[in-house]
mmCIF file with all atom_site columns, C-alpha atoms in Angstrom:
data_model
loop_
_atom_site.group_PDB
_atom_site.id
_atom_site.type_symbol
_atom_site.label_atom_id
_atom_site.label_alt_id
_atom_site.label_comp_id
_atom_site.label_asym_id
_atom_site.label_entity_id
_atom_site.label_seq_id
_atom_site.pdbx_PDB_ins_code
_atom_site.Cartn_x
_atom_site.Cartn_y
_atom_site.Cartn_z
_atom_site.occupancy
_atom_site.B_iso_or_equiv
_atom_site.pdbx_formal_charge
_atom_site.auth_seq_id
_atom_site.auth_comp_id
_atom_site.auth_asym_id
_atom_site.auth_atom_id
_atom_site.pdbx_PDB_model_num
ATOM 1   C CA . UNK A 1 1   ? 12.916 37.867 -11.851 1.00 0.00 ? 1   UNK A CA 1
ATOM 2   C CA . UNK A 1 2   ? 11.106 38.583 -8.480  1.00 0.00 ? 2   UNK A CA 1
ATOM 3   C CA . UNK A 1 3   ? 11.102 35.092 -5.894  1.00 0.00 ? 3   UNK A CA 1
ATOM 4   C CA . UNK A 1 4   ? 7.786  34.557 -4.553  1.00 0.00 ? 4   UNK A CA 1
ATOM 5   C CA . UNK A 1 5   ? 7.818  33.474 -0.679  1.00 0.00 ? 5   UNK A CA 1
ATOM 6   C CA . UNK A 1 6   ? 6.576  29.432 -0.499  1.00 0.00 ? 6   UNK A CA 1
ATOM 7   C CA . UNK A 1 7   ? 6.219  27.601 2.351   1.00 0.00 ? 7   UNK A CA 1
ATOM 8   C CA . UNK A 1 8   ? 7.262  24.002 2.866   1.00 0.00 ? 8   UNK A CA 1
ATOM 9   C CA . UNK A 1 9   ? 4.708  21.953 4.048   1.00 0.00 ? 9   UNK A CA 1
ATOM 10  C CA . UNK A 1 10  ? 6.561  18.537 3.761   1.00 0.00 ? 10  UNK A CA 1
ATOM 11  C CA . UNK A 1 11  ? 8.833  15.968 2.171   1.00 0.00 ? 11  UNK A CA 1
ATOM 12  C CA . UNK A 1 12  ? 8.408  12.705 1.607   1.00 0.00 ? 12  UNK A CA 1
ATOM 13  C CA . UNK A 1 13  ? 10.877 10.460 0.751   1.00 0.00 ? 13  UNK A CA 1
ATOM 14  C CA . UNK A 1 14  ? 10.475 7.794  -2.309  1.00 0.00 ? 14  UNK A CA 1
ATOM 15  C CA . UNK A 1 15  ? 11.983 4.666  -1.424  1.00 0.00 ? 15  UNK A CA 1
ATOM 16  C CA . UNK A 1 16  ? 12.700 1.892  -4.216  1.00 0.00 ? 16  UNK A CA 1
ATOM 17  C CA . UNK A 1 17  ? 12.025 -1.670 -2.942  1.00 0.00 ? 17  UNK A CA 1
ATOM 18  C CA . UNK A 1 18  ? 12.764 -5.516 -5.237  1.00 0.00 ? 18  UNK A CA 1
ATOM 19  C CA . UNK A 1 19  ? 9.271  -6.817 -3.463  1.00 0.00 ? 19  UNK A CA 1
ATOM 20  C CA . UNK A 1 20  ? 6.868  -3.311 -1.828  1.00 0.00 ? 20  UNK A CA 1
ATOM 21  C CA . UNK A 1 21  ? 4.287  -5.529 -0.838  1.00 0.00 ? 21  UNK A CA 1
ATOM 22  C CA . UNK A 1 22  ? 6.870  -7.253 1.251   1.00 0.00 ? 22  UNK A CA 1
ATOM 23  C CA . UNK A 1 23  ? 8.419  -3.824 2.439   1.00 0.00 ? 23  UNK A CA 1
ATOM 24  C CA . UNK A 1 24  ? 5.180  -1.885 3.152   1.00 0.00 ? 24  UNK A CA 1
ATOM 25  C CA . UNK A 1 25  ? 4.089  -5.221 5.734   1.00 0.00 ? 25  UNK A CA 1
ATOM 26  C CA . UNK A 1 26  ? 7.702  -5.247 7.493   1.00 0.00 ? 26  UNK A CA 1
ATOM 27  C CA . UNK A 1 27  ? 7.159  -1.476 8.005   1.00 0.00 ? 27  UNK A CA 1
ATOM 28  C CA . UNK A 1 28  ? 3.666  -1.174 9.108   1.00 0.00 ? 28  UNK A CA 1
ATOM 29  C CA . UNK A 1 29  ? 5.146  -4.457 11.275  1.00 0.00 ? 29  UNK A CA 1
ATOM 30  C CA . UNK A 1 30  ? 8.407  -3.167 12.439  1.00 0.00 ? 30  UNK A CA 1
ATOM 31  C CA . UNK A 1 31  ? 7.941  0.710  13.211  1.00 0.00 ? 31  UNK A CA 1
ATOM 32  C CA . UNK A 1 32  ? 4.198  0.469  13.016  1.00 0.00 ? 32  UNK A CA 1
ATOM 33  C CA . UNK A 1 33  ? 3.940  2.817  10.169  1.00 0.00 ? 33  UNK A CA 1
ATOM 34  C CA . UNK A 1 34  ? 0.196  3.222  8.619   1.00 0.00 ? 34  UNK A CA 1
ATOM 35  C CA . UNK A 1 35  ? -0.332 1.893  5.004   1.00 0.00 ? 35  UNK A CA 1
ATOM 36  C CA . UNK A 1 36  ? -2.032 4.694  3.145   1.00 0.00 ? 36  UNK A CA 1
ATOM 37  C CA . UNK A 1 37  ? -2.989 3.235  -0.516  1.00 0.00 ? 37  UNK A CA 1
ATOM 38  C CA . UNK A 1 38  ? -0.977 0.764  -2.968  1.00 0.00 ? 38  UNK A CA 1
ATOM 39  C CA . UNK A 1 39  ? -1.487 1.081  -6.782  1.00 0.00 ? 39  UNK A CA 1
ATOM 40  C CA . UNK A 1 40  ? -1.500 -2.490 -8.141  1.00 0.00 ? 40  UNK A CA 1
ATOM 41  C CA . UNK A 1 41  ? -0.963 -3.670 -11.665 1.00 0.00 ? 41  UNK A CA 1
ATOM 42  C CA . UNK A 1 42  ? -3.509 -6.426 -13.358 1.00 0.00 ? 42  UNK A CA 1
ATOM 43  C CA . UNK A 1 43  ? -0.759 -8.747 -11.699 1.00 0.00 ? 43  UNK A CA 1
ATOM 44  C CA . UNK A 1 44  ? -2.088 -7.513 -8.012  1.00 0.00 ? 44  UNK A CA 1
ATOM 45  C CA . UNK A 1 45  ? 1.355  -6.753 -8.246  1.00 0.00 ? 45  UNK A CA 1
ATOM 46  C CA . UNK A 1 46  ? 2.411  -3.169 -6.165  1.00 0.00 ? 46  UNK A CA 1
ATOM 47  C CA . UNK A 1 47  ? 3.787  -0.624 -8.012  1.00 0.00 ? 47  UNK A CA 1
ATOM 48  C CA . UNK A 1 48  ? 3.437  2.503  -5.866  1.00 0.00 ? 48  UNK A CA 1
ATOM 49  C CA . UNK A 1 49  ? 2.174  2.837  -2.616  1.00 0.00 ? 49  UNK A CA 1
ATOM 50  C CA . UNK A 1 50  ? 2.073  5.486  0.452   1.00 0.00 ? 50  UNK A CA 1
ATOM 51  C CA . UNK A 1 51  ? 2.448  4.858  4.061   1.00 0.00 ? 51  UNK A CA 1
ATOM 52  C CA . UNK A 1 52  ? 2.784  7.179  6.707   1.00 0.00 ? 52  UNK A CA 1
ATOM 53  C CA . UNK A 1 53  ? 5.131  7.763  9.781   1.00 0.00 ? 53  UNK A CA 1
ATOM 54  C CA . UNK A 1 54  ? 3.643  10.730 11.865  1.00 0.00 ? 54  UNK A CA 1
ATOM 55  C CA . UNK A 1 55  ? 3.203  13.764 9.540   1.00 0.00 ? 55  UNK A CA 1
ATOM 56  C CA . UNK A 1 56  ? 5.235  11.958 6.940   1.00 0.00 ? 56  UNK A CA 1
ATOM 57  C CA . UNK A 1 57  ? 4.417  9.868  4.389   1.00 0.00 ? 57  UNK A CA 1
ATOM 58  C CA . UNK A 1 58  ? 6.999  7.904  2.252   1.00 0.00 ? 58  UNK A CA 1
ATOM 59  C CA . UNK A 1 59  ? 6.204  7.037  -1.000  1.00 0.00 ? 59  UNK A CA 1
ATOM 60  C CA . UNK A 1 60  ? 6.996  3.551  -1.965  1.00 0.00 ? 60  UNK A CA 1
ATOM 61  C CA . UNK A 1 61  ? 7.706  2.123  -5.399  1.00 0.00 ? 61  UNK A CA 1
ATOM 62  C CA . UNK A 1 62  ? 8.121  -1.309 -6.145  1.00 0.00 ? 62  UNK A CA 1
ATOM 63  C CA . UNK A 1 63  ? 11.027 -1.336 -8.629  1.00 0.00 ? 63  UNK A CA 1
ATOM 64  C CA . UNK A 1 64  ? 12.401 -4.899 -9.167  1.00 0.00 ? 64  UNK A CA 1
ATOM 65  C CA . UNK A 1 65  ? 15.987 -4.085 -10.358 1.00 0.00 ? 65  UNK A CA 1
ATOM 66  C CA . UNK A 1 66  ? 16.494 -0.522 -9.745  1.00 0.00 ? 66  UNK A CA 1
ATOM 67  C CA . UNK A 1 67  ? 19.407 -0.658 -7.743  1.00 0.00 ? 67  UNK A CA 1
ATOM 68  C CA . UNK A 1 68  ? 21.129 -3.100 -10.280 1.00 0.00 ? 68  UNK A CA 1
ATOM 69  C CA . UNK A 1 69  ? 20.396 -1.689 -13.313 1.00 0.00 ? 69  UNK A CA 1
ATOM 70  C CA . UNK A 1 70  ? 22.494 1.463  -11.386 1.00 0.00 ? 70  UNK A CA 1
ATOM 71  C CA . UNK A 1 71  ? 25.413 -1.104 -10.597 1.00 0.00 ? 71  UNK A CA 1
ATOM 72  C CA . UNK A 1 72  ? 25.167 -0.755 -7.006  1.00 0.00 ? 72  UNK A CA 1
ATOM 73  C CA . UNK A 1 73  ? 23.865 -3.298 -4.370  1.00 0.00 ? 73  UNK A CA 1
ATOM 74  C CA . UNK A 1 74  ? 21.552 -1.111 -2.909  1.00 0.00 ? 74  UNK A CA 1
ATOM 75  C CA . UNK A 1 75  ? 20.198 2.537  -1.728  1.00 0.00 ? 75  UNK A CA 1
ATOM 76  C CA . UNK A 1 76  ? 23.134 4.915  -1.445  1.00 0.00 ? 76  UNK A CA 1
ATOM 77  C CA . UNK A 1 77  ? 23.354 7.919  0.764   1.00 0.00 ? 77  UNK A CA 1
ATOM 78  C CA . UNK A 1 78  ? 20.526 8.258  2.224   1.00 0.00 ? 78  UNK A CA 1
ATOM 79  C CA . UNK A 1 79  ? 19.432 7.851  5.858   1.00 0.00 ? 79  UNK A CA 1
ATOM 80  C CA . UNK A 1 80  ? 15.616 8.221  7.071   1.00 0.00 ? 80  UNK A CA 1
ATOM 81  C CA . UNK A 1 81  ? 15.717 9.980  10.519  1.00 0.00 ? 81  UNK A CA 1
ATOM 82  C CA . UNK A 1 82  ? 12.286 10.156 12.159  1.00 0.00 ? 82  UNK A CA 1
ATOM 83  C CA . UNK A 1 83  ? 11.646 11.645 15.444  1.00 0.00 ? 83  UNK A CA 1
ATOM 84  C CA . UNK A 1 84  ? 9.767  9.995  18.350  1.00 0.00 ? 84  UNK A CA 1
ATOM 85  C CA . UNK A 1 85  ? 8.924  10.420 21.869  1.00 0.00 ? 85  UNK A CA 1
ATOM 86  C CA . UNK A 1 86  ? 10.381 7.823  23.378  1.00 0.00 ? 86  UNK A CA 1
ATOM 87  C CA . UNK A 1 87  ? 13.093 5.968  21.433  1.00 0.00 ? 87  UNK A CA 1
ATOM 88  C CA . UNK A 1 88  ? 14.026 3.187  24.116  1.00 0.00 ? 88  UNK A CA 1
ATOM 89  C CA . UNK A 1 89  ? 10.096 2.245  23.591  1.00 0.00 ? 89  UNK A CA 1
ATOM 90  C CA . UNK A 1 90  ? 10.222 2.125  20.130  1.00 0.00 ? 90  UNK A CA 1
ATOM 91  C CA . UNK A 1 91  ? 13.295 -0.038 19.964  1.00 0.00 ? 91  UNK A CA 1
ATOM 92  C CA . UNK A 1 92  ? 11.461 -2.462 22.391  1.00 0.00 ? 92  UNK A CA 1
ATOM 93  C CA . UNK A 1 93  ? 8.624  -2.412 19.554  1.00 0.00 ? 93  UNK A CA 1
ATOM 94  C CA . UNK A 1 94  ? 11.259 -3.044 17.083  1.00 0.00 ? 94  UNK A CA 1
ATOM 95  C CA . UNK A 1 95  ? 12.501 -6.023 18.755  1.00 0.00 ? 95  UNK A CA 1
ATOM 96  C CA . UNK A 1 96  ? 9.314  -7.100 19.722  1.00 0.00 ? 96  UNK A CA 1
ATOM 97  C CA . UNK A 1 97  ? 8.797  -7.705 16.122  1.00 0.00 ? 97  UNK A CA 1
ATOM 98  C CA . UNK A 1 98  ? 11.583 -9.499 15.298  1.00 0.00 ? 98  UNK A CA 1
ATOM 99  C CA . UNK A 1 99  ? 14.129 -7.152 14.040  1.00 0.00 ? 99  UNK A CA 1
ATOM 100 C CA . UNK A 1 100 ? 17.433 -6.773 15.545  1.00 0.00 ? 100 UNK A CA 1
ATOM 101 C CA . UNK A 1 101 ? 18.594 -3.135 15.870  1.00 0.00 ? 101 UNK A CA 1
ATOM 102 C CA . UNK A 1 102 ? 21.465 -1.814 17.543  1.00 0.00 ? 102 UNK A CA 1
ATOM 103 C CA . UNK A 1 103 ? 21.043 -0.574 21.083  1.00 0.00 ? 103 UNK A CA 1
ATOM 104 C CA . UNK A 1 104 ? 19.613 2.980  21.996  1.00 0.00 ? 104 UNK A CA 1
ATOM 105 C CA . UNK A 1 105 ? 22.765 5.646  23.142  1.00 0.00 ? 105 UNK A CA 1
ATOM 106 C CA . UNK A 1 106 ? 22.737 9.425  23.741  1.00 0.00 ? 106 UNK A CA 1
ATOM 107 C CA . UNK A 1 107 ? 24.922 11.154 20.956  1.00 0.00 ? 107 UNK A CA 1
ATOM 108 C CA . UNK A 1 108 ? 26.926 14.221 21.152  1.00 0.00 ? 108 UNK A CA 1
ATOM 109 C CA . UNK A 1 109 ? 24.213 16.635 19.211  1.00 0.00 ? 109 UNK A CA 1
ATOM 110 C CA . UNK A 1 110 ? 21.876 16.085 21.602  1.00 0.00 ? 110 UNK A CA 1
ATOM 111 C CA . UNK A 1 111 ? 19.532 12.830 20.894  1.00 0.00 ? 111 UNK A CA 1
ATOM 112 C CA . UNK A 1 112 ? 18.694 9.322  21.639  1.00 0.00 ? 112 UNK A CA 1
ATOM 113 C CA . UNK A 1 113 ? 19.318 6.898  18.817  1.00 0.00 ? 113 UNK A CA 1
ATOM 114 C CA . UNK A 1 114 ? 18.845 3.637  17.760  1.00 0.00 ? 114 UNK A CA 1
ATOM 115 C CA . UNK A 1 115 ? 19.166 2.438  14.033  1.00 0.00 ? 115 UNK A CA 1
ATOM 116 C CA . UNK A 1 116 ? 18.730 -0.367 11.539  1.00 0.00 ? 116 UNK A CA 1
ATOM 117 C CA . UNK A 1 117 ? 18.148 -1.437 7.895   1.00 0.00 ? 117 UNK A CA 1
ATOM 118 C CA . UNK A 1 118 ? 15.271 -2.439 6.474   1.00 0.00 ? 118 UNK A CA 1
ATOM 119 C CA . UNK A 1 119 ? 15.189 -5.749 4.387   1.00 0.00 ? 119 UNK A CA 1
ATOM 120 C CA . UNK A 1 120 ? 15.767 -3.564 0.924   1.00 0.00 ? 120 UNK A CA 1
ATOM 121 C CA . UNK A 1 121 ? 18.899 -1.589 2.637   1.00 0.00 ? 121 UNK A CA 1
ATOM 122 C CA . UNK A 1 122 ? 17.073 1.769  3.572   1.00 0.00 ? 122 UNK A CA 1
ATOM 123 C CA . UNK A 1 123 ? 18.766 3.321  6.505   1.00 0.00 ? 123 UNK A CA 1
ATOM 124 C CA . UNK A 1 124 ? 16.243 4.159  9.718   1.00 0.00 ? 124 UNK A CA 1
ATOM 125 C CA . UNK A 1 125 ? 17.565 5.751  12.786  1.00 0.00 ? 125 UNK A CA 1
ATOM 126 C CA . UNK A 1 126 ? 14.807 6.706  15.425  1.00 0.00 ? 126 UNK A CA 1
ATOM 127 C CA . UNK A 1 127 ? 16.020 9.790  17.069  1.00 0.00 ? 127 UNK A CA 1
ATOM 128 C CA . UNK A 1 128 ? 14.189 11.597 20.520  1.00 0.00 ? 128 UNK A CA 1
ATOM 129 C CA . UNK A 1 129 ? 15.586 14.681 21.196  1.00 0.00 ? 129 UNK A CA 1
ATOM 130 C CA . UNK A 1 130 ? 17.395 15.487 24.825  1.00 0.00 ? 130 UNK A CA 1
ATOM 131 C CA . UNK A 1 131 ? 18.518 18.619 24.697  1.00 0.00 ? 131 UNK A CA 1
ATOM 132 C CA . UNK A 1 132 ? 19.588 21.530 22.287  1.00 0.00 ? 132 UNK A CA 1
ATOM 133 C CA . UNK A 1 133 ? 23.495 21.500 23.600  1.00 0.00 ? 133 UNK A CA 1
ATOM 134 C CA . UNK A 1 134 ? 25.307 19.910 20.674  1.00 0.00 ? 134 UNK A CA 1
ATOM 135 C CA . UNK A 1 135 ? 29.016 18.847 21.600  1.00 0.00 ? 135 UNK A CA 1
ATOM 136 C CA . UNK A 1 136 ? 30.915 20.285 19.255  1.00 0.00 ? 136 UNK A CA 1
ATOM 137 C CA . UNK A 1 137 ? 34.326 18.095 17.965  1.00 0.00 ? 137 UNK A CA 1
ATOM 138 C CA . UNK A 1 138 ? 37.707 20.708 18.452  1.00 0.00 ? 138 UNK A CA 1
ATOM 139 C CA . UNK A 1 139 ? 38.030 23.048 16.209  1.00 0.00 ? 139 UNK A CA 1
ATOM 140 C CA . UNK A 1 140 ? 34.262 23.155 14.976  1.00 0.00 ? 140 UNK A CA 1
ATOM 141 C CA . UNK A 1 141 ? 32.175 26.292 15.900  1.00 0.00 ? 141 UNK A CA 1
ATOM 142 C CA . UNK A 1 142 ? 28.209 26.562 15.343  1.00 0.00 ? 142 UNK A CA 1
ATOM 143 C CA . UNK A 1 143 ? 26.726 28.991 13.101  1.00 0.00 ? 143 UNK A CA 1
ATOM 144 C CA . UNK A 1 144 ? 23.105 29.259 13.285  1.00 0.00 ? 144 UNK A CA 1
ATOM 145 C CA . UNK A 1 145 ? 20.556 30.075 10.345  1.00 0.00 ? 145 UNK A CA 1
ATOM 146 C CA . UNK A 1 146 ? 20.099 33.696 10.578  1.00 0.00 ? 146 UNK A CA 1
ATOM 147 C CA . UNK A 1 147 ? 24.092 33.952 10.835  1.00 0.00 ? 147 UNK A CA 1
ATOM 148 C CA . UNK A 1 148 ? 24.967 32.349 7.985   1.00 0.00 ? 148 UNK A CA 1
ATOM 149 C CA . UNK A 1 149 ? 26.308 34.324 5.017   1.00 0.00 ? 149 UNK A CA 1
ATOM 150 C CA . UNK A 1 150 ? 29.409 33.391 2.484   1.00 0.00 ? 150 UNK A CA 1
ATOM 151 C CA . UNK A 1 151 ? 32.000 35.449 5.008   1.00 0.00 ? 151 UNK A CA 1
ATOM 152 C CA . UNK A 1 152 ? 31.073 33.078 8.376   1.00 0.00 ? 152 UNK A CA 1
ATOM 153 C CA . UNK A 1 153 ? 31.003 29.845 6.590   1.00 0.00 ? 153 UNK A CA 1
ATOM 154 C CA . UNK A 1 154 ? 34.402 30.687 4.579   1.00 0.00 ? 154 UNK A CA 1
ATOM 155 C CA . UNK A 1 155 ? 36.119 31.687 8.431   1.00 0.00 ? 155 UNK A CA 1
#
């Protein structure tokens, strides 16, 4: 069977939240995301919604008991990274509207960061990039895309 070439032209994330009416106004009020559309029941009750960061749009479902049913406390491996042009201005925003992230710091791989959880335990870190120098812990080396076959990785 032949592959035919596709190009990506997005992701978007779907994030599971008790309350999304309540989620979808902390985010448009926290990070100042745009609210796209929300699909209500008969209830007025959200059930799905969009809203976008950027380029990005994260699809929101409200899912009373999802994480529960799964026997865990709440999302699990996952961490929403979303680049911005100035990071120590949108953690000023972030403040300004009452949420209490941790403090802005360079990291080894090259960015800015600051990061937080929402009110239904989604991980956010708001990253500006500094430079393409990544600090590398002892021992590690960098392989880049085009050099990456079974033989570098296994060295």
């Amino acid at each position: 069977m032949d592959r035919q070439p596709v190009r990506y032209v997005g992701v978007s994330p779907y994030l599971y939240y008790e309350d999304a009416a309540a989620a979808l106004d902390w985010l448009a009020r926290t990070f100042g995301f745009e609210e796209e559309v929300r699909w209500v029941d008969p209830d007025g009750v959200v059930q799905e919604a969009e809203i976008r960061a950027g380029d990005t749009v994260f699809q929101v479902c409200g899912c009373p008991g999802f994480w529960a049913e799964r026997g865990v406390a709440g999302p699990l491996g996952q961490e929403n990274i979303l680049y911005v042009d100035d990071v120590d201005a949108h953690w000023a925003n972030t403040r300004a509207a009452g949420a209490d992230p941790q403090a802005p710091e360079d990291k080894p791989y090259g960015v800015r960061a600051y990061g937080l959880k929402d009110p239904g335990g989604h991980s956010w870190v708001f990253w500006q990039r500094l430079t393409d120098t990544v600090e590398l812990q002892p021992g590690w080396r960098e392989i880049r895309g085009g050099q990456v076959t079974r033989e570098a990785v296994a060295t």
